[in-house]
Each structure stands twice: as C-alpha cells, then as structure tokens.
Short mmCIF file of C-alpha atoms and ligand atoms in Angstrom, two decimals:
data_model
loop_
_atom_site.label_atom_id
_atom_site.label_comp_id
_atom_site.label_asym_id
_atom_site.label_seq_id
_atom_site.Cartn_x
_atom_site.Cartn_y
_atom_site.Cartn_z
CA MET A 906 12.81 9.03 26.77
CA ASP A 907 13.67 7.26 23.50
CA TRP A 908 10.75 5.84 21.00
CA LYS A 909 10.55 3.31 19.48
CA THR A 910 9.63 3.78 16.03
CA ILE A 911 7.61 0.80 14.14
CA ASP A 912 5.56 0.50 11.23
CA ALA A 913 1.85 0.25 11.45
CA CYS A 914 1.83 -3.20 10.32
CA ARG A 915 4.19 -4.65 13.47
CA ARG A 916 1.32 -6.11 15.11
CA CYS A 917 3.01 -9.30 16.83
CA GLU A 918 5.89 -7.15 19.35
CA THR A 919 5.39 -8.75 22.97
CA LEU A 920 3.32 -6.17 24.12
CA PRO A 921 2.28 -3.79 26.09
CA GLN A 922 5.18 -1.56 23.72
CA ARG A 923 6.34 2.02 23.77
CA VAL A 924 6.06 3.03 20.14
CA GLU A 925 6.49 5.48 17.56
CA VAL A 926 4.38 5.13 14.39
CA ARG A 927 4.03 7.74 11.24
CA GLY A 928 1.72 7.83 8.72
CA TRP A 929 -1.66 8.95 6.87
CA VAL A 930 -4.34 9.54 8.46
CA ARG A 931 -7.06 7.09 6.84
CA THR A 932 -10.24 8.16 8.82
CA ARG A 933 -10.82 9.45 12.48
CA ARG A 934 -13.71 8.66 14.49
CA ASP A 935 -15.02 11.15 17.54
CA SER A 936 -17.00 8.71 20.28
CA LYS A 937 -18.74 10.28 22.60
CA GLY A 938 -16.79 8.95 26.28
CA GLY A 939 -14.39 12.35 25.17
CA PHE A 940 -11.87 10.50 22.77
CA SER A 941 -10.98 9.70 19.54
CA PHE A 942 -10.37 7.11 16.91
CA ILE A 943 -8.01 7.59 14.37
CA GLU A 944 -6.94 5.22 11.26
CA VAL A 945 -3.55 5.32 10.20
CA ASN A 946 -1.96 3.08 6.82
CA ASP A 947 1.65 3.93 6.29
CA GLY A 948 1.86 1.83 3.15
CA THR A 949 3.64 -1.16 4.88
CA CYS A 950 0.97 -3.05 4.74
CA LEU A 951 -3.32 -3.54 4.18
CA GLY A 952 -4.64 -2.66 7.43
CA ASN A 953 -4.97 0.66 9.74
CA LEU A 954 -3.50 0.54 12.68
CA GLN A 955 -5.36 1.73 15.13
CA VAL A 956 -4.67 4.90 17.32
CA VAL A 957 -7.14 5.81 20.79
CA ALA A 958 -6.40 9.57 21.29
CA PRO A 959 -7.77 10.77 24.59
CA GLY A 960 -8.95 13.99 25.22
CA GLU A 961 -6.32 15.14 27.41
CA LEU A 962 -3.84 15.92 25.02
CA ASP A 963 -2.71 19.04 24.78
CA ASN A 964 -3.74 19.70 21.07
CA TYR A 965 -6.97 17.39 21.07
CA ALA A 966 -9.43 19.85 20.63
CA SER A 967 -7.56 22.78 18.29
CA GLU A 968 -6.02 19.66 16.37
CA VAL A 969 -7.13 16.20 16.49
CA GLN A 970 -10.56 16.31 16.15
CA LYS A 971 -9.82 18.43 12.96
CA LEU A 972 -7.97 15.59 11.28
CA THR A 973 -8.89 13.86 8.12
CA ALA A 974 -8.47 11.42 5.76
CA GLY A 975 -5.15 12.14 4.16
CA CYS A 976 -3.00 14.49 6.92
CA SER A 977 0.21 13.37 8.07
CA VAL A 978 0.90 12.34 11.42
CA VAL A 979 3.70 11.02 13.79
CA VAL A 980 1.88 9.46 16.56
CA GLN A 981 3.70 8.30 20.04
CA GLY A 982 1.74 5.93 23.02
CA GLU A 983 1.63 2.76 23.92
CA LEU A 984 1.02 -0.08 21.75
CA VAL A 985 -0.93 -2.41 23.88
CA GLU A 986 -4.08 -5.97 22.92
CA SER A 987 -6.77 -4.77 20.88
CA PRO A 988 -9.92 -5.66 22.21
CA ALA A 989 -11.71 -4.99 19.39
CA LYS A 990 -12.81 -7.10 16.72
CA GLY A 991 -10.69 -7.71 13.28
CA GLN A 992 -7.04 -6.21 15.10
CA SER A 993 -4.45 -7.44 17.27
CA THR A 994 -3.19 -3.90 18.39
CA GLU A 995 -4.33 -0.59 18.79
CA LEU A 996 -1.67 2.08 19.75
CA HIS A 997 -3.17 4.56 23.33
CA ALA A 998 -1.30 7.68 22.24
CA GLN A 999 0.13 10.46 24.19
CA SER A 1000 0.46 12.63 21.63
CA VAL A 1001 -0.35 12.81 18.49
CA ARG A 1002 1.80 15.68 16.03
CA VAL A 1003 0.40 16.85 13.29
CA ILE A 1004 2.93 17.59 10.03
CA GLY A 1005 1.02 17.61 7.80
CA TRP A 1006 -2.03 19.36 7.10
CA CYS A 1007 -4.78 17.94 3.93
CA ASP A 1008 -7.63 20.18 2.44
CA GLY A 1009 -10.39 17.83 2.86
CA GLU A 1010 -11.99 20.18 0.20
CA THR A 1011 -10.04 19.28 -2.01
CA TYR A 1012 -7.90 15.63 -1.52
CA PRO A 1013 -9.77 13.55 -3.92
CA LEU A 1014 -9.47 10.42 -2.24
CA GLN A 1015 -12.26 10.75 0.56
CA LYS A 1016 -14.13 7.69 2.05
CA LYS A 1017 -16.15 7.34 -1.48
CA ARG A 1018 -15.03 4.11 -2.61
CA HIS A 1019 -13.61 5.40 -6.58
CA SER A 1020 -13.36 3.00 -9.62
CA PHE A 1021 -9.37 2.57 -10.84
CA GLU A 1022 -10.41 4.34 -14.58
CA LYS A 1023 -11.06 7.45 -12.17
CA LEU A 1024 -7.94 7.07 -9.64
CA ARG A 1025 -5.54 6.89 -12.46
CA GLU A 1026 -6.27 10.78 -12.52
CA TRP A 1027 -4.56 10.24 -9.32
CA SER A 1028 -1.74 8.24 -10.15
CA HIS A 1029 0.63 11.08 -7.38
CA LEU A 1030 -2.03 9.68 -5.18
CA ARG A 1031 -3.50 5.80 -5.29
CA ALA A 1032 -1.03 4.15 -4.12
CA ARG A 1033 -2.71 5.71 -0.69
CA THR A 1034 -6.00 3.11 -1.58
CA ASN A 1035 -6.15 -0.75 -0.41
CA THR A 1036 -5.58 -1.68 -3.93
CA LEU A 1037 -2.51 0.00 -5.52
CA GLY A 1038 -0.91 0.04 -1.67
CA ALA A 1039 -1.18 -3.85 -2.58
CA VAL A 1040 -0.48 -4.16 -6.09
CA MET A 1041 2.31 -2.12 -5.34
CA ARG A 1042 3.39 -4.29 -2.90
CA VAL A 1043 3.49 -7.21 -4.14
CA ARG A 1044 5.28 -5.67 -7.68
CA ASN A 1045 8.42 -4.93 -5.07
CA ARG A 1046 7.98 -8.24 -4.09
CA LEU A 1047 8.31 -10.13 -7.35
CA SER A 1048 10.79 -7.66 -8.79
CA GLN A 1049 13.07 -9.24 -5.88
CA SER A 1050 12.10 -12.55 -6.26
CA ILE A 1051 13.57 -11.80 -9.75
CA HIS A 1052 16.92 -10.95 -8.59
CA ARG A 1053 17.00 -13.89 -6.12
CA PHE A 1054 16.19 -16.35 -8.72
CA PHE A 1055 18.31 -15.74 -10.80
CA ASP A 1056 21.26 -14.49 -9.01
CA ASP A 1057 20.70 -17.56 -6.89
CA ALA A 1058 21.06 -19.26 -10.61
CA GLY A 1059 24.57 -18.19 -11.44
CA PHE A 1060 23.28 -15.18 -13.96
CA TYR A 1061 24.44 -12.26 -13.96
CA TYR A 1062 22.38 -9.17 -13.25
CA LEU A 1063 23.03 -6.99 -16.69
CA HIS A 1064 22.97 -3.25 -17.60
CA THR A 1065 21.60 -3.10 -21.23
CA PRO A 1066 21.21 0.50 -23.26
CA ILE A 1067 17.88 2.65 -23.04
CA VAL A 1068 19.29 4.38 -26.02
CA THR A 1069 19.99 2.28 -29.40
CA ALA A 1070 19.84 1.61 -33.02
CA SER A 1071 18.64 -1.32 -33.00
CA ASP A 1072 15.22 -2.69 -33.57
CA CYS A 1073 15.64 -6.08 -31.76
CA GLU A 1074 11.88 -7.00 -32.54
CA GLY A 1075 11.97 -5.80 -35.89
CA ALA A 1076 8.48 -4.96 -35.66
CA GLY A 1077 9.07 -0.87 -36.13
CA GLU A 1078 7.34 0.16 -33.26
CA MET A 1079 10.10 2.39 -31.63
CA PHE A 1080 10.83 6.16 -30.19
CA ARG A 1081 12.64 8.28 -31.67
CA VAL A 1082 15.46 9.97 -29.44
CA THR A 1083 16.55 12.82 -30.54
CA THR A 1084 18.01 16.39 -29.69
CA LEU A 1085 16.98 18.27 -33.02
CA ASP A 1086 13.90 20.78 -32.61
CA LEU A 1087 11.36 19.01 -34.49
CA GLU A 1088 8.53 21.25 -34.59
CA LYS A 1089 11.13 24.20 -35.59
CA LEU A 1090 12.23 21.92 -38.39
CA ALA A 1091 8.65 21.14 -39.71
CA GLY A 1092 8.08 24.69 -40.22
CA SER A 1093 11.23 25.63 -41.60
CA ASN A 1094 11.11 22.69 -44.50
CA ARG A 1095 13.82 21.84 -44.06
CA PRO A 1096 14.38 17.69 -43.98
CA PHE A 1097 15.17 15.96 -40.60
CA ASP A 1098 18.87 14.46 -41.06
CA PRO A 1099 19.89 12.22 -37.99
CA SER A 1100 23.66 12.66 -39.09
CA GLN A 1101 23.64 16.11 -37.65
CA ASP A 1102 21.80 14.69 -33.70
CA PHE A 1103 23.61 14.14 -31.07
CA PHE A 1104 24.63 10.25 -32.50
CA GLY A 1105 25.50 10.70 -35.75
CA LYS A 1106 22.57 7.72 -36.30
CA PRO A 1107 18.62 7.05 -35.72
CA THR A 1108 18.48 5.73 -31.96
CA HIS A 1109 15.77 4.32 -30.06
CA LEU A 1110 14.88 3.61 -26.80
CA THR A 1111 14.88 0.49 -26.71
CA VAL A 1112 12.08 -2.42 -27.13
CA SER A 1113 14.30 -5.39 -25.63
CA GLY A 1114 17.39 -5.65 -24.16
CA GLN A 1115 18.11 -9.33 -25.52
CA LEU A 1116 20.40 -8.03 -28.71
CA GLU A 1117 22.87 -6.59 -26.23
CA GLY A 1118 21.91 -9.21 -24.14
CA GLU A 1119 23.55 -12.19 -26.31
CA THR A 1120 27.71 -10.92 -26.49
CA TYR A 1121 27.12 -10.81 -23.11
CA ALA A 1122 25.75 -13.91 -22.52
CA SER A 1123 28.72 -15.11 -24.97
CA ALA A 1124 31.15 -14.18 -22.57
CA LEU A 1125 29.64 -14.27 -19.19
CA SER A 1126 27.63 -17.75 -19.88
CA LYS A 1127 24.39 -16.50 -18.80
CA ILE A 1128 22.86 -12.80 -17.71
CA TYR A 1129 19.89 -10.98 -17.25
CA THR A 1130 18.07 -7.62 -17.89
CA PHE A 1131 15.83 -6.08 -16.12
CA GLY A 1132 14.96 -2.32 -17.16
CA PRO A 1133 12.57 -0.54 -18.66
CA THR A 1134 11.86 -1.00 -21.90
CA PHE A 1135 9.43 0.99 -24.93
CA ARG A 1136 6.68 -0.18 -27.17
CA ALA A 1137 4.61 2.83 -29.52
CA GLU A 1138 2.38 0.48 -30.27
CA ASN A 1139 -0.99 1.87 -30.80
CA SER A 1140 -3.26 -0.35 -29.21
CA ASN A 1141 -5.28 0.45 -26.05
CA THR A 1142 -5.73 -2.65 -24.27
CA SER A 1143 -5.40 -4.36 -20.76
CA ARG A 1144 -2.59 -6.07 -21.43
CA HIS A 1145 -0.10 -3.00 -23.18
CA LEU A 1146 1.69 -0.41 -22.21
CA ALA A 1147 4.11 1.63 -24.29
CA GLU A 1148 6.84 2.09 -21.62
CA PHE A 1149 7.01 -1.50 -19.41
CA TRP A 1150 9.77 -3.30 -17.11
CA MET A 1151 11.13 -6.47 -19.05
CA VAL A 1152 13.50 -9.41 -17.54
CA GLU A 1153 15.56 -10.61 -19.63
CA PRO A 1154 17.82 -14.02 -19.43
CA GLU A 1155 20.42 -15.30 -21.83
CA ALA A 1156 22.17 -17.76 -21.67
CA ALA A 1157 24.96 -19.75 -23.60
CA PHE A 1158 24.90 -23.32 -24.76
CA PHE A 1159 21.02 -23.70 -23.44
CA ASP A 1160 18.91 -24.25 -25.86
CA LEU A 1161 15.02 -24.53 -26.43
CA ARG A 1162 14.34 -27.26 -23.72
CA ASP A 1163 16.53 -25.66 -20.81
CA ASN A 1164 14.94 -22.19 -22.13
CA MET A 1165 10.92 -23.82 -21.38
CA LYS A 1166 12.50 -25.18 -17.93
CA LEU A 1167 14.31 -22.05 -16.53
CA ALA A 1168 10.76 -20.31 -17.68
CA GLU A 1169 8.41 -22.84 -16.01
CA SER A 1170 11.21 -22.96 -12.82
CA PHE A 1171 11.16 -19.25 -12.34
CA LEU A 1172 7.47 -18.58 -12.68
CA LYS A 1173 7.24 -21.00 -9.80
CA HIS A 1174 9.38 -19.48 -7.66
CA ILE A 1175 8.48 -16.14 -8.37
CA PHE A 1176 4.64 -17.18 -7.38
CA SER A 1177 5.27 -19.23 -4.26
CA ASP A 1178 7.36 -16.42 -3.06
CA VAL A 1179 4.89 -13.94 -3.84
CA LEU A 1180 2.04 -16.26 -2.15
CA GLU A 1181 4.94 -16.81 0.69
CA HIS A 1182 5.53 -13.05 1.71
CA CYS A 1183 2.39 -11.25 0.34
CA ALA A 1184 0.07 -13.77 2.47
CA GLU A 1185 -2.01 -10.39 3.84
CA ASP A 1186 -2.51 -8.80 0.11
CA MET A 1187 -2.72 -11.86 -1.48
CA GLU A 1188 -6.08 -13.00 0.66
CA PHE A 1189 -7.47 -9.44 -0.17
CA PHE A 1190 -6.80 -9.48 -4.00
CA ASP A 1191 -8.44 -12.98 -3.78
CA GLN A 1192 -11.07 -12.04 -1.36
CA ARG A 1193 -11.75 -8.44 -3.71
CA ILE A 1194 -10.49 -8.61 -6.72
CA GLU A 1195 -10.29 -12.25 -8.46
CA LYS A 1196 -12.33 -15.01 -6.22
CA GLY A 1197 -10.07 -17.74 -6.57
CA LYS A 1198 -6.64 -16.15 -6.84
CA ILE A 1199 -4.21 -17.42 -4.90
CA ASP A 1200 -5.83 -21.73 -5.75
CA GLN A 1201 -5.59 -20.14 -9.74
CA VAL A 1202 -1.56 -18.67 -8.08
CA LYS A 1203 -1.22 -22.18 -6.68
CA SER A 1204 -1.79 -24.66 -9.56
CA VAL A 1205 1.27 -22.87 -11.16
CA ILE A 1206 3.76 -23.73 -8.53
CA GLU A 1207 1.90 -26.71 -8.53
CA LYS A 1208 1.56 -28.09 -11.97
CA PRO A 1209 3.33 -28.99 -14.48
CA PHE A 1210 3.32 -27.23 -17.29
CA GLU A 1211 1.47 -28.16 -20.00
CA HIS A 1212 3.27 -27.97 -23.53
CA MET A 1213 2.13 -27.83 -27.28
CA THR A 1214 3.65 -26.94 -30.59
CA TYR A 1215 1.63 -24.22 -32.69
CA THR A 1216 0.93 -26.36 -35.05
CA GLU A 1217 -0.77 -28.44 -32.52
CA ALA A 1218 -2.67 -24.87 -31.42
CA VAL A 1219 -3.80 -24.19 -34.70
CA ASP A 1220 -5.12 -27.95 -34.39
CA ARG A 1221 -7.66 -27.25 -31.57
CA LEU A 1222 -8.32 -23.92 -31.93
CA THR A 1223 -9.84 -24.90 -36.08
CA SER A 1224 -11.50 -27.86 -34.39
CA SER A 1225 -13.26 -26.15 -31.33
CA LYS A 1226 -16.56 -25.08 -31.51
CA GLU A 1227 -15.61 -21.11 -30.52
CA SER A 1228 -16.52 -18.62 -33.14
CA PHE A 1229 -13.45 -16.19 -32.67
CA GLU A 1230 -13.48 -12.67 -34.14
CA TYR A 1231 -10.41 -13.39 -35.59
CA PRO A 1232 -10.64 -16.80 -37.95
CA VAL A 1233 -7.54 -18.77 -37.04
CA LYS A 1234 -5.46 -20.93 -40.10
CA TRP A 1235 -1.64 -21.60 -39.47
CA GLY A 1236 0.73 -19.14 -39.71
CA ILE A 1237 -1.40 -16.00 -37.83
CA ASP A 1238 -0.12 -14.42 -35.20
CA LEU A 1239 -2.25 -16.05 -31.63
CA GLN A 1240 -4.81 -13.16 -30.67
CA ALA A 1241 -6.19 -13.05 -26.86
CA GLU A 1242 -8.68 -14.53 -27.53
CA HIS A 1243 -7.17 -17.56 -28.08
CA GLU A 1244 -4.71 -17.35 -26.29
CA LYS A 1245 -7.11 -17.57 -23.29
CA TYR A 1246 -9.40 -20.15 -24.13
CA LEU A 1247 -5.60 -22.16 -25.62
CA THR A 1248 -5.17 -21.44 -21.43
CA GLN A 1249 -8.71 -22.78 -20.89
CA LEU A 1250 -8.28 -26.08 -22.67
CA VAL A 1251 -5.30 -27.19 -20.16
CA ASP A 1252 -6.73 -25.26 -17.75
CA GLY A 1253 -3.92 -23.67 -16.02
CA PRO A 1254 -0.60 -22.31 -17.77
CA LEU A 1255 1.02 -23.65 -21.02
CA ILE A 1256 4.05 -23.43 -23.85
CA LEU A 1257 3.41 -22.91 -27.25
CA THR A 1258 6.43 -23.79 -29.31
CA ASP A 1259 8.02 -24.45 -32.42
CA TYR A 1260 5.88 -20.54 -34.41
CA PRO A 1261 5.81 -19.93 -38.44
CA SER A 1262 9.06 -18.33 -39.45
CA THR A 1263 6.66 -15.55 -40.84
CA ILE A 1264 5.66 -14.08 -37.86
CA LYS A 1265 8.67 -14.42 -35.57
CA PRO A 1266 11.43 -11.97 -35.30
CA PHE A 1267 15.02 -12.59 -37.27
CA TYR A 1268 17.22 -14.00 -34.21
CA MET A 1269 15.42 -17.04 -33.59
CA ARG A 1270 16.91 -20.49 -34.51
CA VAL A 1271 15.16 -21.78 -37.96
CA SER A 1272 14.13 -25.11 -37.48
CA ASP A 1273 14.35 -27.88 -40.21
CA ASP A 1274 11.71 -28.03 -41.41
CA GLU A 1275 12.15 -24.61 -42.72
CA LYS A 1276 8.17 -23.58 -41.84
CA THR A 1277 9.09 -22.60 -37.76
CA VAL A 1278 11.55 -21.28 -35.10
CA ALA A 1279 12.54 -22.87 -31.83
CA ALA A 1280 10.00 -19.92 -29.94
CA MET A 1281 8.33 -20.69 -27.31
CA ASP A 1282 5.44 -18.60 -25.28
CA VAL A 1283 4.69 -18.95 -22.42
CA LEU A 1284 0.69 -18.47 -21.69
CA VAL A 1285 -1.43 -18.36 -18.06
CA PRO A 1286 -4.70 -18.63 -17.33
CA GLY A 1287 -6.44 -14.41 -17.57
CA VAL A 1288 -3.40 -12.91 -19.09
CA GLY A 1289 -2.62 -14.66 -21.71
CA GLU A 1290 1.35 -14.07 -23.31
CA ILE A 1291 3.10 -13.72 -20.02
CA ILE A 1292 6.50 -14.91 -21.45
CA GLY A 1293 8.43 -14.62 -25.03
CA GLY A 1294 11.20 -16.21 -25.71
CA SER A 1295 14.06 -18.58 -28.57
CA GLN A 1296 16.68 -20.53 -29.13
CA ARG A 1297 18.37 -17.75 -30.74
CA GLU A 1298 19.65 -18.70 -34.56
CA GLU A 1299 23.54 -19.30 -33.94
CA ARG A 1300 24.56 -20.53 -37.72
CA LEU A 1301 25.95 -17.50 -39.51
CA ASP A 1302 25.65 -18.67 -42.92
CA VAL A 1303 21.53 -18.27 -41.57
CA LEU A 1304 21.38 -15.75 -39.35
CA LEU A 1305 22.11 -13.43 -42.30
CA ARG A 1306 19.96 -14.98 -43.85
CA ARG A 1307 17.06 -14.15 -42.41
CA MET A 1308 18.25 -10.94 -41.70
CA ASN A 1309 18.32 -10.08 -45.34
CA GLU A 1310 14.27 -11.93 -45.38
CA ALA A 1311 13.54 -9.35 -42.51
CA GLY A 1312 15.18 -6.02 -45.46
CA LEU A 1313 17.95 -5.27 -41.95
CA ASP A 1314 21.09 -3.84 -42.77
CA GLU A 1315 24.06 -5.82 -42.04
CA LYS A 1316 26.41 -2.92 -41.80
CA GLU A 1317 23.76 -1.79 -38.63
CA TYR A 1318 24.50 -5.53 -36.94
CA TRP A 1319 27.93 -6.10 -37.59
CA TRP A 1320 28.10 -6.98 -33.54
CA TYR A 1321 25.40 -8.82 -33.79
CA ILE A 1322 26.95 -10.78 -36.32
CA ASP A 1323 30.23 -11.57 -34.99
CA LEU A 1324 29.17 -13.24 -32.15
CA ARG A 1325 28.60 -15.80 -35.46
CA ARG A 1326 32.17 -15.48 -36.21
CA PHE A 1327 34.06 -15.75 -33.07
CA GLY A 1328 33.05 -19.38 -31.32
CA SER A 1329 29.34 -18.57 -31.73
CA VAL A 1330 27.58 -21.06 -29.11
CA PRO A 1331 24.05 -22.54 -29.31
CA HIS A 1332 21.97 -19.88 -26.46
CA ALA A 1333 18.45 -18.76 -25.64
CA GLY A 1334 16.83 -16.93 -23.56
CA PHE A 1335 13.33 -14.85 -22.81
CA GLY A 1336 11.48 -11.80 -21.51
CA LEU A 1337 8.44 -11.92 -19.39
CA GLY A 1338 6.64 -8.46 -18.24
CA LEU A 1339 6.91 -7.03 -15.55
CA GLU A 1340 3.36 -5.94 -15.43
CA ARG A 1341 1.97 -9.18 -17.05
CA ALA A 1342 3.01 -11.14 -14.05
CA VAL A 1343 1.60 -8.41 -11.05
CA GLN A 1344 -1.47 -8.41 -13.62
CA TYR A 1345 -1.50 -12.26 -13.10
CA ALA A 1346 -0.65 -12.48 -9.33
CA THR A 1347 -2.79 -9.77 -8.50
CA GLY A 1348 -6.00 -10.75 -10.69
CA MET A 1349 -6.47 -6.71 -11.81
CA THR A 1350 -7.77 -6.44 -15.01
CA ASN A 1351 -6.22 -3.72 -16.26
CA ILE A 1352 -1.96 -3.02 -16.97
CA ARG A 1353 -2.35 0.26 -16.44
CA ASP A 1354 -3.52 -0.23 -12.72
CA VAL A 1355 -0.46 -2.43 -11.53
CA ILE A 1356 2.73 0.38 -12.93
CA PRO A 1357 2.71 3.34 -10.77
CA PHE A 1358 2.42 6.04 -13.74
CA PRO A 1359 1.00 4.52 -16.92
CA ARG A 1360 2.60 4.84 -20.11
CA THR A 1361 -0.16 4.56 -22.42
CA PRO A 1362 -1.10 6.38 -26.27
CA GLY A 1363 -2.48 9.80 -25.83
CA ASN A 1364 -1.54 9.86 -21.43
CA ALA A 1365 1.37 10.71 -19.87
CA GLU A 1366 0.33 13.06 -16.92
CA PHE A 1367 2.41 12.11 -13.94
O1 4AD B 1156 7.30 -11.41 -26.93
P1 4AD B 1156 8.15 -10.18 -26.51
O2 4AD B 1156 8.21 -8.79 -27.30
O3 4AD B 1156 9.96 -10.36 -26.59
C1 4AD B 1156 11.33 -10.34 -26.48
O4 4AD B 1156 10.91 -8.74 -26.80
C2 4AD B 1156 11.93 -10.34 -26.53
N1 4AD B 1156 12.77 -9.98 -27.35
C3 4AD B 1156 12.35 -10.78 -25.39
C4 4AD B 1156 13.15 -12.14 -25.35
O5 4AD B 1156 13.41 -13.33 -25.91
N2 4AD B 1156 14.08 -11.65 -24.71
O6 4AD B 1156 8.22 -9.46 -25.26
C5 4AD B 1156 8.86 -10.06 -23.49
C6 4AD B 1156 7.09 -10.57 -22.79
C7 4AD B 1156 5.43 -10.33 -23.34
O7 4AD B 1156 5.94 -12.24 -23.32
C8 4AD B 1156 5.07 -9.46 -22.57
O8 4AD B 1156 4.93 -10.65 -20.79
C9 4AD B 1156 5.81 -8.31 -21.87
O9 4AD B 1156 7.18 -8.99 -22.74
N3 4AD B 1156 5.42 -7.29 -23.44
C10 4AD B 1156 4.33 -6.31 -22.77
N4 4AD B 1156 4.27 -5.94 -21.95
C11 4AD B 1156 3.33 -5.15 -21.49
N5 4AD B 1156 3.15 -3.74 -22.26
C12 4AD B 1156 3.65 -4.16 -23.91
N6 4AD B 1156 3.36 -3.34 -25.43
C13 4AD B 1156 4.08 -5.39 -23.87
N7 4AD B 1156 4.89 -6.35 -24.82
C14 4AD B 1156 5.90 -7.06 -24.43
MG1 MG B 1157 5.53 -12.38 -27.47
#
C-alpha cells in the first residue's frame, strides 16, 4: 500500500492517519513494557515527532533497540492523537527502517548541550540542533520575504557580479581575485603583474553590488540585488563577517526621504512576516535566547522609526553622562557603543541621517552645507547598524570632485560617470546585511551563528 509521506511537524491532520516520516533520531528510550520511544526530527520544525515502536517489529531487537542519536530512519505507521503532555500527535510505528547508522562513540551531538562556540567546530552538523535549525528556518523566511517585498513593490531582482574591478565602499577591504600562483611568484622574485592575470587588470570579490545596481536603476527604475558580498576587514567582532549576504535596493527618482520610507516599510514587512510564519521558532528565541524578543520585534513593526541627524546624535552623545571607550566629537565614525546608547535612548529603531562627508564614500550626495552627505543608517536595539544607504550624487561635476578627493581614478569608473552624462536622475538606495537582520530577529549574539558556514579571519574550515 502507498504511504503518505509527511513532514514531522505536520500535526493537524485528521487523525488517525497512515503516514511515513523520514528524519534523524534525536533520542531513543526503551520502555519496560517492551516497546521504545524514538524522537525523530526532520528539520521542518522545532519539535520532534514521537515514534512509538512496538516490540513486535521484525527488527526490534536487531535494529530498533540499537538506534542512537543521529541515525537516519524512515518510519511508517499510524499518526494518532497523543496522550502525552507537550505534543499533539505521535506515530505508532508499523515499520522502522534504518537508512543510515550513526557511530554513537564519535557523533559529536550527544544529549549534552554544547556552547555555540563549540558547535561552530561542527558547522556541517550543527543545523541538527534546535537553535541552529530554528535560526536557519528564520533566515530562510526572511530571505523569502525580502524577495516578496521587493517583487510586490515593483523592484526587479538584479544579479550583479561577484568579481569586480571597482571598490564601491572605497575602504580598500577587498579580497584579490587572481589565477597567478602567488606562492610561486614570491619564491621567484618576479614582481606581481596583474596585466598578465586572467582579467588583465586587478579584480576583487565584490564588497557591494551598488554601483552596478545604479546602472540598472538608471534603466529599469527600481532594482534590488541580493547576494554574497565580501569584506577583508580584520575585525573579529560579533557583528562582522568576511562573507555576508546583502540586499541592496536602488531606485531612480528617489531622494533620501523616499529611501528612509522604503527602508522602514521594508523592515516592518520582513519582521512581521517572520513573526507570523515562524511563530514556534520565534517563541523559542523569546524563551531561550533573549527574553522579550517577540515584543522587541513587534515594537519595530508597530512604532514609527525615530529620525535624528548625525549632528543631533553627536550632541546627544556628548551631553550624556555615559563614559564611552571612543570619545565622541563631530566627524568621528560612530562606534557600536554609541549606536547602542542611541537606540536605548529612543528605545527602538532609529534612522540617523546627514553624516559628515569625510567619513562616507564618494558616491553619496553632497548636501547644501557642503559638510554633510545625504546618508542614512538604520540602527536597531541590540545589533546597531542594520542598514546603510544614501541618496547618490547625480551631478557630474560634484561626483568628479568627490572622486578626485577620494583619490579614485576616473578612467576606472568611466561607466559609472557616464550615468551622470546620459540622462542622470536623482536616485537612492541602501544595503541591508541579511545576517544582521537574522541576528535582530532571533537575538543570537554572535553573527557566526546565523550563517551556515561563517567566514571570519583565520577561519574557512568548511
Ligand atoms: O554600510 P555598508 O557598508 O553599505 C554598503 O555597502 C552600501 N554600498 C549599501 C548600499 O547603499 N547599497 O553595508 C550595508 C550593510 C550594513 O548596514 C550591515 O548591515 C551590513 O551591510 N554589513 C555587514 N554585515 C556583516 N559583516 C560585515 N562585515 C558587514 N559590513 C556591512
Ligand atoms: Mg555602513
């Protein structure tokens, strides 16, 4: 007979029902009554499905009673209402097929709880834990709702290149791409010559898809990119990765105000979507990772974001009684501690605008005061900067001046400059770091625990 294969989290079917479930054993407990309880998880939800395996099964003594955590199984049987507390259904097995055994001696995910730091040593297995499973489901939901939001708002999904010759952020924190054997070169005393390399010029992994995004916004009006970006910044912090995923909308005929509105409605949308569709996982984060998380996320959805200029923020910081590690004065780049103070001050998300031009990249639009640019950062409690964006400089002469000041070679950016020659328009956009959004939604303290395989200085094991 045919068995209907269901996810282990499917609990609200009409009962009883004959079903098949496939997954990995979390625990096995043999009862005195001659049967066993097997907790099976297939990653579709937080909870395990309890399988009751009767002693009459052909392979009961030979296999079922040897099952350990990590074994993969296919169970067929009758899904019934469970008399046990804490679960609505259980599966009365008619067969338990062992698909893959798991060596209990060497399997690292035993019953003992491991620290997140320890779990990072097993990036290939840690998604089998409750927390990492829940994180990855939330990450998935956020990614899907990001696409849905922009699609509904009329933005086209654009694939920008990973290998690029331009440095969008101008911070020089780029990973070089080369086919030349640098080790051999180092031994040979021959100078490194990029013109002999694959692309005939120095190329890097992209730090942002923005510049290429701007070209397409100048044709399709509204686009967004969503892909991996790379930063060779040697910062070992709980909110920086060398490889992270960034969402970057760019819209023609948008100014800074439009950009701020878009960012706010975007964040409200994706966080309310995750609250609705990952309710069980969010409850888990609220209970186990950060108490009050759900209410905090709700406040982002319900409260209008506060606005503050950089200058006002500096005033607030300098007049506060707080003692900061990095002293504050107009012109500094705000540090995590300052962002934390400001989000606490307004008790919620905050959009900071009009930063000094000296600390922001060449492409941001210079304001009338000539000292500031039309920049915006969105800060959220606990994480700090989650979004960075700006209105772009659409005036050819000002852009050229800014590039010159930044020491950029106009020849390298001829195509970007062309956009200001051929039907230039005011335009704006921003970048959201996906991992920071996942951190905010889940309350996970370390960014390394919200991406499947974290890349950080000295670490690319998997
Ligand atoms: O503020 P950033 O550097 O802005 C840009 O790259 C712009 N080109 C975006 C744009 O306007 N299209 O980065 C944007 C966001 C940050 O706010 C942060 O959330 C995230 O990307 N981010 C990082 N996330 C993890 N690890 C890092 N090293 C990150 N650097 C930036
Ligand atoms: Mg930034």
